[in-house]
CSV table of C-alpha atoms and ligand atoms in Angstrom, one decimal:
chain,number,residue,atom,x,y,z
A,72,UNK,CA,94.1,119.2,78.5
A,73,UNK,CA,96.2,121.2,80.7
A,74,UNK,CA,94.5,124.1,83.0
A,75,UNK,CA,91.6,122.4,83.4
A,76,UNK,CA,91.0,124.3,86.8
A,77,UNK,CA,88.9,127.4,86.8
A,78,UNK,CA,90.5,130.5,88.3
A,79,UNK,CA,88.9,131.9,91.2
A,80,UNK,CA,91.7,134.2,92.0
A,81,UNK,CA,89.6,136.9,93.9
A,82,UNK,CA,87.8,134.4,96.5
A,83,UNK,CA,91.0,133.2,98.2
A,84,UNK,CA,93.5,135.9,97.8
A,85,UNK,CA,95.7,136.7,100.8
A,86,UNK,CA,95.0,133.1,102.0
A,87,UNK,CA,98.1,131.9,102.4
A,88,UNK,CA,99.4,127.9,101.8
A,89,UNK,CA,102.6,126.9,103.1
A,90,UNK,CA,104.3,124.0,101.0
A,91,UNK,CA,107.2,122.1,102.3
A,92,UNK,CA,108.6,119.9,100.0
A,93,UNK,CA,111.3,117.2,100.4
A,94,UNK,CA,114.2,117.9,98.0
A,95,UNK,CA,114.1,114.9,96.0
A,96,UNK,CA,113.0,115.6,92.2
A,97,UNK,CA,109.7,112.9,92.4
A,98,UNK,CA,108.7,114.6,95.8
A,99,UNK,CA,109.3,118.5,94.9
A,100,UNK,CA,107.8,118.0,91.3
A,101,UNK,CA,104.5,117.0,92.7
A,102,UNK,CA,104.2,119.7,95.6
A,103,UNK,CA,105.1,122.6,93.1
A,104,UNK,CA,102.6,121.3,90.7
A,105,UNK,CA,99.9,121.2,93.7
A,106,UNK,CA,100.9,124.9,94.6
A,107,UNK,CA,100.3,125.6,90.6
A,108,UNK,CA,97.1,124.0,91.1
A,109,UNK,CA,96.4,126.2,94.7
A,110,UNK,CA,97.7,129.1,93.2
A,111,UNK,CA,95.0,129.0,90.1
A,112,UNK,CA,92.7,128.6,92.9
A,113,UNK,CA,93.7,131.7,93.9
A,114,UNK,CA,95.4,131.1,97.2
A,115,UNK,CA,98.9,132.9,97.6
A,116,UNK,CA,101.6,130.2,97.8
A,117,UNK,CA,104.8,130.6,100.1
A,118,UNK,CA,107.2,127.2,99.5
A,119,UNK,CA,109.5,126.7,102.9
A,120,UNK,CA,112.4,124.7,101.2
A,121,UNK,CA,115.7,123.2,102.6
A,122,UNK,CA,118.7,125.4,101.4
A,123,UNK,CA,119.8,121.9,100.3
A,124,UNK,CA,118.7,121.6,96.6
A,125,UNK,CA,116.2,124.4,96.3
A,126,UNK,CA,113.5,124.8,93.8
A,127,UNK,CA,114.3,127.5,90.8
A,128,UNK,CA,112.3,130.2,91.9
A,129,UNK,CA,112.6,131.8,88.4
A,130,UNK,CA,110.4,129.0,87.2
A,131,UNK,CA,107.5,129.9,89.7
A,132,UNK,CA,107.3,133.8,89.9
A,133,UNK,CA,104.0,133.7,91.1
A,134,UNK,CA,105.0,132.1,94.7
A,135,UNK,CA,107.2,133.3,97.6
A,136,UNK,CA,110.1,131.3,97.9
A,137,UNK,CA,111.7,130.9,101.7
A,138,UNK,CA,114.9,129.0,102.3
A,139,UNK,CA,115.4,127.3,105.9
A,140,UNK,CA,118.6,127.2,106.8
A,141,UNK,CA,119.9,123.1,106.9
A,142,UNK,CA,123.5,123.4,107.2
A,143,UNK,CA,123.7,120.4,104.6
A,144,UNK,CA,125.2,122.0,101.5
A,145,UNK,CA,127.4,119.6,99.7
A,146,UNK,CA,125.2,116.7,101.1
A,147,UNK,CA,125.4,113.6,98.8
A,148,UNK,CA,122.1,112.3,98.0
A,149,UNK,CA,123.0,109.0,96.6
A,150,UNK,CA,120.0,106.1,96.5
A,151,UNK,CA,122.2,104.9,100.1
A,152,UNK,CA,121.9,107.9,101.5
A,153,UNK,CA,118.2,109.1,101.1
A,154,UNK,CA,117.3,107.9,104.7
A,155,UNK,CA,120.1,109.9,106.4
A,156,UNK,CA,119.2,112.8,104.3
A,157,UNK,CA,115.3,112.5,104.8
A,158,UNK,CA,117.0,112.3,108.7
A,159,UNK,CA,118.9,115.4,108.7
A,160,UNK,CA,115.9,117.2,107.0
A,161,UNK,CA,113.5,116.6,109.5
A,162,UNK,CA,116.2,117.4,112.3
A,163,UNK,CA,117.6,120.6,110.8
A,164,UNK,CA,114.6,122.5,109.1
A,165,UNK,CA,112.3,122.4,112.3
A,166,UNK,CA,113.5,125.3,114.1
A,167,UNK,CA,113.9,127.5,111.1
A,168,UNK,CA,110.5,127.0,109.9
A,169,UNK,CA,109.2,127.3,113.0
A,170,UNK,CA,110.6,130.6,113.4
A,171,UNK,CA,109.4,131.6,109.7
A,172,UNK,CA,106.0,130.6,110.5
A,173,UNK,CA,106.2,132.7,113.7
A,174,UNK,CA,107.2,135.2,111.8
A,175,UNK,CA,104.6,135.0,109.0
A,176,UNK,CA,101.9,135.2,111.4
A,177,UNK,CA,103.3,138.1,112.8
A,178,UNK,CA,103.3,139.9,109.7
A,179,UNK,CA,99.8,139.0,108.7
A,180,UNK,CA,98.6,141.1,111.8
A,181,UNK,CA,100.0,144.2,110.2
A,182,UNK,CA,98.7,143.2,106.8
A,183,UNK,CA,95.3,143.1,107.1
A,184,UNK,CA,93.1,140.4,105.0
A,185,UNK,CA,96.4,138.0,104.7
A,186,UNK,CA,96.0,134.8,107.1
A,187,UNK,CA,97.9,131.5,106.7
A,188,UNK,CA,95.4,129.0,105.8
A,189,UNK,CA,97.3,125.7,106.3
A,190,UNK,CA,100.8,123.9,105.7
A,191,UNK,CA,100.8,121.5,103.3
A,192,UNK,CA,103.9,118.7,103.4
A,193,UNK,CA,105.4,115.8,102.2
A,194,UNK,CA,104.4,112.8,104.0
A,195,UNK,CA,108.3,112.3,105.1
A,196,UNK,CA,109.2,115.3,106.4
A,197,UNK,CA,107.0,114.7,110.2
A,198,UNK,CA,109.2,117.7,111.5
A,199,UNK,CA,106.5,120.0,109.8
A,200,UNK,CA,103.0,118.8,111.6
A,201,UNK,CA,105.0,119.0,114.8
A,202,UNK,CA,105.4,122.6,113.9
A,203,UNK,CA,102.2,123.3,112.8
A,204,UNK,CA,100.9,121.8,116.0
A,205,UNK,CA,102.9,124.5,117.9
A,206,UNK,CA,102.1,127.4,115.9
A,207,UNK,CA,98.1,126.1,115.9
A,208,UNK,CA,98.0,126.2,111.8
A,209,UNK,CA,96.1,123.0,110.4
A,210,UNK,CA,98.3,120.9,108.6
A,211,UNK,CA,97.9,118.1,105.0
A,212,UNK,CA,99.8,115.3,104.2
A,213,UNK,CA,101.2,115.5,99.7
A,214,UNK,CA,101.7,111.8,99.3
A,215,UNK,CA,103.1,111.7,95.8
A,216,UNK,CA,102.9,108.0,95.3
A,217,UNK,CA,100.0,105.5,95.1
A,218,UNK,CA,98.0,104.4,98.3
A,219,UNK,CA,98.8,101.0,97.7
A,220,UNK,CA,102.4,102.2,98.9
A,221,UNK,CA,101.4,103.2,102.0
A,222,UNK,CA,99.0,99.9,102.7
A,223,UNK,CA,101.6,98.0,101.7
A,224,UNK,CA,104.1,99.9,104.7
A,225,UNK,CA,101.7,98.7,106.7
A,226,UNK,CA,101.9,95.2,105.7
A,227,UNK,CA,105.7,95.2,106.0
A,228,UNK,CA,105.5,96.6,109.5
A,229,UNK,CA,102.9,93.8,110.5
A,230,UNK,CA,104.9,91.1,109.1
A,231,UNK,CA,107.2,92.3,111.5
A,232,UNK,CA,105.4,92.5,114.0
A,233,UNK,CA,104.1,88.8,113.5
A,234,UNK,CA,108.2,87.5,113.1
A,235,UNK,CA,107.2,86.7,109.9
A,236,UNK,CA,110.5,88.5,108.7
A,237,UNK,CA,112.6,87.1,107.3
A,238,UNK,CA,110.1,85.9,104.9
A,239,UNK,CA,111.0,82.8,102.8
A,240,UNK,CA,112.1,83.2,99.6
A,241,UNK,CA,109.9,80.3,98.2
A,242,UNK,CA,106.9,82.2,99.2
A,243,UNK,CA,107.5,85.2,97.7
A,244,UNK,CA,105.2,85.0,94.2
A,245,UNK,CA,102.5,84.2,96.7
A,246,UNK,CA,99.6,86.9,96.8
A,247,UNK,CA,100.1,89.5,99.7
A,248,UNK,CA,96.3,88.7,101.4
A,249,UNK,CA,94.6,91.9,101.6
A,250,UNK,CA,97.1,93.7,99.2
A,251,UNK,CA,95.8,92.2,95.6
A,252,UNK,CA,97.1,92.3,93.0
A,253,UNK,CA,100.5,92.1,94.6
A,254,UNK,CA,102.4,89.3,95.5
A,255,UNK,CA,104.9,89.1,98.6
A,256,UNK,CA,107.9,90.0,95.8
A,257,UNK,CA,106.0,93.5,95.0
A,258,UNK,CA,106.3,94.9,98.5
A,259,UNK,CA,108.3,98.1,98.5
A,260,UNK,CA,111.2,96.6,100.5
A,261,UNK,CA,112.7,93.3,100.7
A,262,UNK,CA,111.2,91.0,103.2
A,263,UNK,CA,113.8,88.3,102.9
A,264,UNK,CA,116.3,89.5,105.2
A,265,UNK,CA,115.8,91.4,108.6
A,266,UNK,CA,115.1,94.8,108.0
A,267,UNK,CA,117.0,97.3,109.9
A,268,UNK,CA,115.4,99.3,112.8
A,269,UNK,CA,116.2,102.7,111.0
A,270,UNK,CA,114.1,101.8,107.9
A,271,UNK,CA,111.4,100.2,110.2
A,272,UNK,CA,111.3,103.4,112.3
A,273,UNK,CA,110.7,105.6,108.5
A,274,UNK,CA,108.3,102.9,107.8
A,275,UNK,CA,106.2,103.7,110.6
A,276,UNK,CA,107.0,107.3,110.5
A,277,UNK,CA,105.8,107.6,106.8
A,278,UNK,CA,102.2,106.2,107.7
A,279,UNK,CA,101.6,108.1,110.8
A,280,UNK,CA,100.1,111.3,109.5
A,281,UNK,CA,100.1,112.6,113.5
A,282,UNK,CA,97.3,115.6,113.7
A,283,UNK,CA,97.1,116.2,110.0
A,284,UNK,CA,93.5,116.8,108.9
A,285,UNK,CA,93.8,115.5,105.7
A,286,UNK,CA,95.7,113.8,102.5
A,287,UNK,CA,96.5,115.2,99.2
A,288,UNK,CA,97.0,112.5,96.4
A,289,UNK,CA,99.1,112.8,93.3
A,290,UNK,CA,96.3,109.8,92.3
A,291,UNK,CA,93.3,109.6,90.2
A,292,UNK,CA,90.3,107.9,92.0
A,293,UNK,CA,89.5,105.9,88.9
A,294,UNK,CA,93.3,104.2,88.9
A,295,UNK,CA,93.0,103.6,92.5
A,296,UNK,CA,89.7,103.5,94.1
A,297,UNK,CA,90.3,99.9,95.8
A,298,UNK,CA,93.0,101.0,97.7
A,299,UNK,CA,92.4,104.4,98.2
A,300,UNK,CA,88.6,103.1,99.5
A,301,UNK,CA,90.6,100.3,101.8
A,302,UNK,CA,93.1,102.9,103.3
A,303,UNK,CA,90.3,105.8,104.0
A,304,UNK,CA,88.8,102.9,106.5
A,305,UNK,CA,92.1,103.0,108.3
A,306,UNK,CA,92.7,107.1,108.1
A,307,UNK,CA,89.4,108.7,109.3
A,308,UNK,CA,90.5,112.4,107.7
A,309,UNK,CA,89.1,113.5,104.3
A,310,UNK,CA,91.3,112.2,101.3
A,311,UNK,CA,91.9,114.2,97.9
A,312,UNK,CA,93.0,112.3,94.9
A,313,UNK,CA,93.4,115.5,92.6
A,314,UNK,CA,95.8,113.9,90.2
A,315,UNK,CA,97.4,113.8,87.6
A,316,UNK,CA,98.7,116.9,89.1
A,317,UNK,CA,100.8,117.9,86.0
A,318,UNK,CA,97.9,117.8,83.9
A,319,UNK,CA,95.9,120.2,86.5
A,320,UNK,CA,98.8,122.3,86.8
A,321,UNK,CA,100.2,124.9,83.9
A,322,UNK,CA,103.3,123.1,82.6
A,323,UNK,CA,106.4,124.6,84.0
A,324,UNK,CA,109.7,123.3,84.6
A,325,UNK,CA,110.2,121.5,88.0
A,326,UNK,CA,113.9,120.1,87.1
A,327,UNK,CA,116.6,120.4,89.5
A,328,UNK,CA,119.1,119.0,86.3
A,329,UNK,CA,119.0,121.5,83.0
A,330,UNK,CA,116.6,119.7,80.5
A,331,UNK,CA,118.7,119.1,77.5
A,332,UNK,CA,116.0,120.2,74.7
A,333,UNK,CA,117.9,119.6,71.5
A,334,UNK,CA,115.7,116.2,72.1
A,335,UNK,CA,113.0,117.9,70.9
A,336,UNK,CA,114.2,118.8,67.4
A,337,UNK,CA,115.3,115.3,67.2
A,338,UNK,CA,112.0,114.0,67.5
A,339,UNK,CA,110.7,115.9,65.7
A,340,UNK,CA,112.4,114.2,62.7
A,341,UNK,CA,111.4,111.0,64.1
A,342,UNK,CA,107.8,108.9,62.3
A,343,UNK,CA,105.1,109.2,64.6
A,344,UNK,CA,105.6,106.2,67.3
A,345,UNK,CA,108.7,105.0,66.3
A,346,UNK,CA,110.9,106.1,69.0
A,347,UNK,CA,111.4,104.2,72.3
A,348,UNK,CA,112.5,106.7,74.9
A,349,UNK,CA,114.5,105.1,78.0
A,350,UNK,CA,114.9,107.1,81.2
A,351,UNK,CA,115.4,105.8,84.8
A,352,UNK,CA,114.2,108.9,86.8
A,353,UNK,CA,116.5,111.0,89.0
A,354,UNK,CA,117.8,108.4,91.4
A,355,UNK,CA,117.9,104.9,89.9
A,356,UNK,CA,120.9,103.5,88.9
A,357,UNK,CA,122.3,100.1,87.2
A,358,UNK,CA,125.9,98.5,87.3
A,359,UNK,CA,128.1,98.4,84.5
A,360,UNK,CA,126.8,95.5,82.9
A,361,UNK,CA,123.3,96.2,82.8
A,362,UNK,CA,124.4,99.2,81.2
A,363,UNK,CA,126.2,97.8,78.6
A,364,UNK,CA,123.6,95.1,77.8
A,365,UNK,CA,120.7,97.9,77.9
A,366,UNK,CA,123.4,99.8,75.4
A,367,UNK,CA,123.9,96.5,73.3
A,368,UNK,CA,119.8,95.5,73.4
A,369,UNK,CA,119.0,98.9,72.1
A,370,UNK,CA,121.7,99.1,69.2
A,371,UNK,CA,120.6,95.6,68.1
A,372,UNK,CA,116.9,96.4,68.0
A,373,UNK,CA,117.4,98.5,65.4
A,374,UNK,CA,114.8,101.0,66.9
A,375,UNK,CA,115.2,104.8,67.3
A,376,UNK,CA,115.8,105.5,70.7
A,377,UNK,CA,116.2,108.7,73.3
A,378,UNK,CA,118.3,107.6,75.8
A,379,UNK,CA,119.0,109.8,79.3
A,380,UNK,CA,122.0,109.2,80.7
A,381,UNK,CA,122.5,110.9,83.7
A,382,UNK,CA,126.5,111.2,85.1
A,383,UNK,CA,125.2,109.1,88.2
A,384,UNK,CA,123.3,106.8,86.4
A,385,UNK,CA,125.9,103.7,86.4
A,386,UNK,CA,126.7,102.9,89.8
A,387,UNK,CA,129.9,104.0,91.8
A,388,UNK,CA,131.0,104.9,88.2
A,389,UNK,CA,131.0,108.7,87.3
A,390,UNK,CA,132.6,108.4,83.8
A,391,UNK,CA,131.1,105.1,82.5
A,392,UNK,CA,131.7,104.6,78.8
A,393,UNK,CA,129.4,103.6,76.1
A,394,UNK,CA,131.2,100.3,75.0
A,395,UNK,CA,133.0,100.4,72.1
A,396,UNK,CA,131.3,100.2,68.7
A,397,UNK,CA,128.3,101.4,70.2
A,398,UNK,CA,127.9,104.8,69.1
A,399,UNK,CA,129.1,103.8,65.5
A,400,UNK,CA,126.5,101.0,65.3
A,401,UNK,CA,123.5,103.4,66.1
A,402,UNK,CA,124.6,106.5,64.5
A,403,UNK,CA,121.4,109.0,64.3
A,404,UNK,CA,119.2,106.5,64.9
A,405,UNK,CA,119.7,107.3,69.0
A,406,UNK,CA,120.3,110.0,70.9
A,407,UNK,CA,121.8,110.4,74.4
A,408,UNK,CA,120.8,113.2,76.9
A,409,UNK,CA,121.6,114.0,80.4
A,410,UNK,CA,118.3,115.2,81.3
A,411,UNK,CA,115.2,115.1,79.2
A,412,UNK,CA,112.0,117.7,79.3
A,413,UNK,CA,110.5,114.4,80.0
A,414,UNK,CA,106.4,115.6,79.9
A,415,UNK,CA,107.4,117.2,76.2
A,416,UNK,CA,109.1,113.9,75.2
A,417,UNK,CA,106.2,111.1,76.5
A,418,UNK,CA,103.5,113.9,74.6
A,419,UNK,CA,105.8,114.0,71.1
A,420,UNK,CA,103.7,112.2,68.4
A,421,UNK,CA,107.1,110.4,67.7
A,422,UNK,CA,107.6,108.9,71.3
A,423,UNK,CA,106.0,105.0,71.2
A,424,UNK,CA,107.2,103.5,73.9
A,425,UNK,CA,108.7,104.3,77.5
A,426,UNK,CA,111.6,102.2,79.5
A,427,UNK,CA,111.1,103.2,82.8
A,428,UNK,CA,112.0,102.3,86.2
A,429,UNK,CA,108.6,102.7,87.0
A,430,UNK,CA,108.6,105.8,89.3
A,431,UNK,CA,105.0,107.4,90.0
A,432,UNK,CA,105.6,110.5,88.1
A,433,UNK,CA,107.1,108.8,85.3
A,434,UNK,CA,104.4,106.0,85.1
A,435,UNK,CA,101.6,108.9,86.0
A,436,UNK,CA,103.3,111.1,82.7
A,437,UNK,CA,103.1,108.1,80.2
A,438,UNK,CA,99.5,106.8,81.6
A,439,UNK,CA,98.4,110.2,80.4
A,440,UNK,CA,100.1,110.5,77.2
A,441,UNK,CA,99.1,106.9,76.2
A,442,UNK,CA,102.8,105.5,75.8
A,443,UNK,CA,103.1,102.4,76.7
A,444,UNK,CA,106.2,100.7,78.7
A,445,UNK,CA,109.0,98.4,79.7
A,446,UNK,CA,109.4,98.1,83.2
A,447,UNK,CA,112.6,97.9,84.9
A,448,UNK,CA,111.5,98.6,88.5
A,449,UNK,CA,114.1,99.3,91.3
A,450,UNK,CA,113.2,100.1,94.9
A,451,UNK,CA,110.5,101.2,96.8
A,452,UNK,CA,107.0,101.9,94.9
A,453,UNK,CA,108.5,101.6,91.6
A,454,UNK,CA,108.0,97.5,91.9
A,455,UNK,CA,104.3,98.7,92.9
A,456,UNK,CA,103.9,100.3,89.9
A,457,UNK,CA,105.3,97.9,87.6
A,458,UNK,CA,103.0,95.3,88.9
A,459,UNK,CA,100.1,97.4,88.0
A,460,UNK,CA,101.0,98.6,85.2
A,461,UNK,CA,102.0,95.1,83.6
A,462,UNK,CA,99.0,92.6,85.5
A,463,UNK,CA,96.3,95.2,86.5
A,464,UNK,CA,96.1,97.6,83.3
A,465,UNK,CA,97.9,95.6,80.9
A,466,UNK,CA,100.0,98.2,79.9
A,467,UNK,CA,103.4,97.6,80.2
A,468,UNK,CA,106.2,94.8,79.8
A,469,UNK,CA,108.4,93.3,82.5
A,470,UNK,CA,112.0,92.4,81.8
A,471,UNK,CA,112.1,91.5,85.7
A,472,UNK,CA,115.6,90.0,86.0
A,473,UNK,CA,116.2,89.6,82.7
A,474,UNK,CA,118.8,91.7,81.5
A,475,UNK,CA,120.9,90.1,78.9
A,476,UNK,CA,121.3,92.0,75.4
A,477,UNK,CA,119.0,89.2,73.5
A,478,UNK,CA,115.9,89.4,76.2
A,479,UNK,CA,116.0,93.3,76.1
A,480,UNK,CA,116.1,93.6,72.0
A,481,UNK,CA,113.1,90.9,72.1
A,482,UNK,CA,111.5,93.0,74.5
A,483,UNK,CA,112.1,96.3,72.6
A,484,UNK,CA,110.6,94.9,69.5
A,485,UNK,CA,107.6,93.1,71.4
A,486,UNK,CA,106.9,96.7,72.5
A,487,UNK,CA,107.4,98.9,69.7
A,488,UNK,CA,106.9,96.7,66.6
A,489,UNK,CA,104.7,93.8,67.9
A,490,UNK,CA,100.7,93.4,68.2
A,491,UNK,CA,101.1,93.2,71.9
A,492,UNK,CA,102.6,96.8,71.9
A,493,UNK,CA,99.8,98.0,69.9
A,494,UNK,CA,97.2,96.6,72.1
A,495,UNK,CA,99.0,98.0,75.2
A,496,UNK,CA,98.8,101.4,73.6
A,497,UNK,CA,95.1,101.5,72.9
A,498,UNK,CA,94.5,100.2,76.6
A,499,UNK,CA,96.7,103.1,77.6
A,500,UNK,CA,94.8,105.5,75.2
A,501,UNK,CA,91.7,104.3,76.7
A,502,UNK,CA,92.8,105.0,80.6
A,503,UNK,CA,93.9,108.1,79.0
A,504,UNK,CA,90.2,108.8,78.5
A,505,UNK,CA,89.3,108.1,81.8
A,506,UNK,CA,91.9,110.5,83.3
A,507,UNK,CA,90.7,113.4,81.5
A,508,UNK,CA,87.1,112.9,81.8
A,509,UNK,CA,88.2,112.8,85.9
A,510,UNK,CA,89.4,116.4,84.9
A,511,UNK,CA,86.5,117.7,83.5
A,512,UNK,CA,83.4,119.1,85.7
A,513,UNK,CA,81.9,116.7,87.3
A,514,UNK,CA,85.0,114.0,86.9
A,515,UNK,CA,86.1,113.0,90.3
A,516,UNK,CA,89.5,115.0,90.2
A,517,UNK,CA,87.8,118.1,89.5
A,518,UNK,CA,85.1,117.6,92.1
A,519,UNK,CA,87.9,116.3,95.0
A,520,UNK,CA,89.9,119.4,93.9
A,521,UNK,CA,86.8,122.1,94.4
A,522,UNK,CA,86.5,120.1,97.4
A,523,UNK,CA,90.1,120.5,98.7
A,524,UNK,CA,89.7,124.3,97.9
A,525,UNK,CA,86.6,124.2,99.9
A,526,UNK,CA,88.0,122.4,102.9
A,527,UNK,CA,91.6,124.9,103.0
A,528,UNK,CA,89.1,127.6,102.6
A,529,UNK,CA,86.8,126.7,105.8
A,530,UNK,CA,89.7,126.9,108.2
A,531,UNK,CA,90.0,130.5,107.8
A,532,UNK,CA,85.9,130.3,108.9
A,533,UNK,CA,87.0,128.6,112.3
B,740,UDP,N1,112.6,113.5,84.1
B,740,UDP,C1,112.9,114.8,83.6
B,740,UDP,N2,113.9,114.5,82.8
B,740,UDP,C2,114.7,113.1,82.6
B,740,UDP,C3,114.3,112.3,83.9
B,740,UDP,C4,113.0,112.1,84.7
B,740,UDP,O1,112.2,115.7,83.6
B,740,UDP,O2,115.7,113.1,82.0
B,740,UDP,C5,111.4,113.8,85.8
B,740,UDP,C6,110.1,113.0,85.3
B,740,UDP,O3,109.5,113.7,84.2
B,740,UDP,C7,109.6,112.9,86.4
B,740,UDP,C8,110.8,112.8,87.6
B,740,UDP,O4,111.8,113.5,86.5
B,740,UDP,O5,108.5,113.7,86.8
B,740,UDP,C9,110.9,111.7,88.1
B,740,UDP,O6,110.1,111.2,89.5
B,740,UDP,P1,109.5,109.8,89.2
B,740,UDP,O7,108.4,109.6,90.0
B,740,UDP,O8,109.4,109.4,88.0
B,740,UDP,O9,111.0,108.9,89.9
B,740,UDP,P2,112.1,109.5,90.9
B,740,UDP,O10,113.2,110.2,90.4
B,740,UDP,O11,111.4,109.7,92.1
B,740,UDP,O12,112.6,108.1,91.0
């Protein structure tokens, strides 16, 4: 189903779209995929990126890459430091981006036919909109997470404005009015204690699209129609839900870390639907106790598994060791890698389940391959995605806070061997088919992408 996008290279040739990504894996990936999609529509793609954690240009020889000097080398982008990182990038990349765009526009005057059509930026990088306004180029926001997540930011700010935070612990199970199916405990940031001023500013800034003329979503209308429609009432600009990006774009690696491809040969040797794949994405980490319980849950389940353990997967422990006896007990039945080619892994016939932190990219990738999930959300939109997976789409089991080895073993066996798991797989396949239909001519993602292409092209006619 990949490469559904029709090629129209000539029509938009010379029309430049500048992309400005946030250098976090879950944000960089969809931005580069969007670049690939728009390139296939004939646009020239420039990626203006922070020097900190640059994308690998070798994976995208068709793009022009422009580093923005940021003085952030050596920055430690661990979870607790993310707000600082985002704020520093907003502060430090503004001047170099403006200088670059001005230069680009001057160069265009010399090369007849090249024009900057618009700047598309990650919704957390508000500095880009201010540059776009200064240089009088239209800007568009990319939201890499579901619409209900943005909606929930509005709600948290509303609760704060009504002095309802700290919110009572005893009411966390109650449904959030207007945000069905979320409960207060599913909101992306904790509300039972005071929210720091910096976080409030961050939430307010990330729901403000400023002068941007549209929002692009890595989302499919069939998955989130009510949330997209509700949000559309608030933002009076066009929405383009053209996901799943990774299926609309040709497959190319977008990883910061090197993918260990040895796992594909290992998967080739396993029976169909027999392997549980475990990954917590690029940022989430667990404490030593949870890591050890997970190891024993996997070992005792008897299920073959492929487990991604990053060097920073364990809180504050760069050198965590597997429990004694674990590797001997597991033998060839389990494979551990530092980083996997995840999309390929999920598409492999041997993979029958995905234990995930429920980041949106991972969630969407799993849905697109019909792989049911075990949900272990950590923070942010992961809590929302887990709620949808378990309660709305009914394609995932939630392990919530029951993190001992026995419950983990039972949950793994329920998913991989039980009737529940089979039913979830059927439901996943059903959603997968609907998503595939959306990418075909006449489908919602397909049509929305055509509308987006027209929209961007229309800027140049003005
Ligand atoms: N990923 C990968 N290999 C791994 C683990 C993750 O390629 O071993 C990719 C995964 O396919 C997804 C991205 O990293 O595209 C993680 O994004 P997500 O939104 O799921 O989570 P985040 O890392 O932002 O928390």
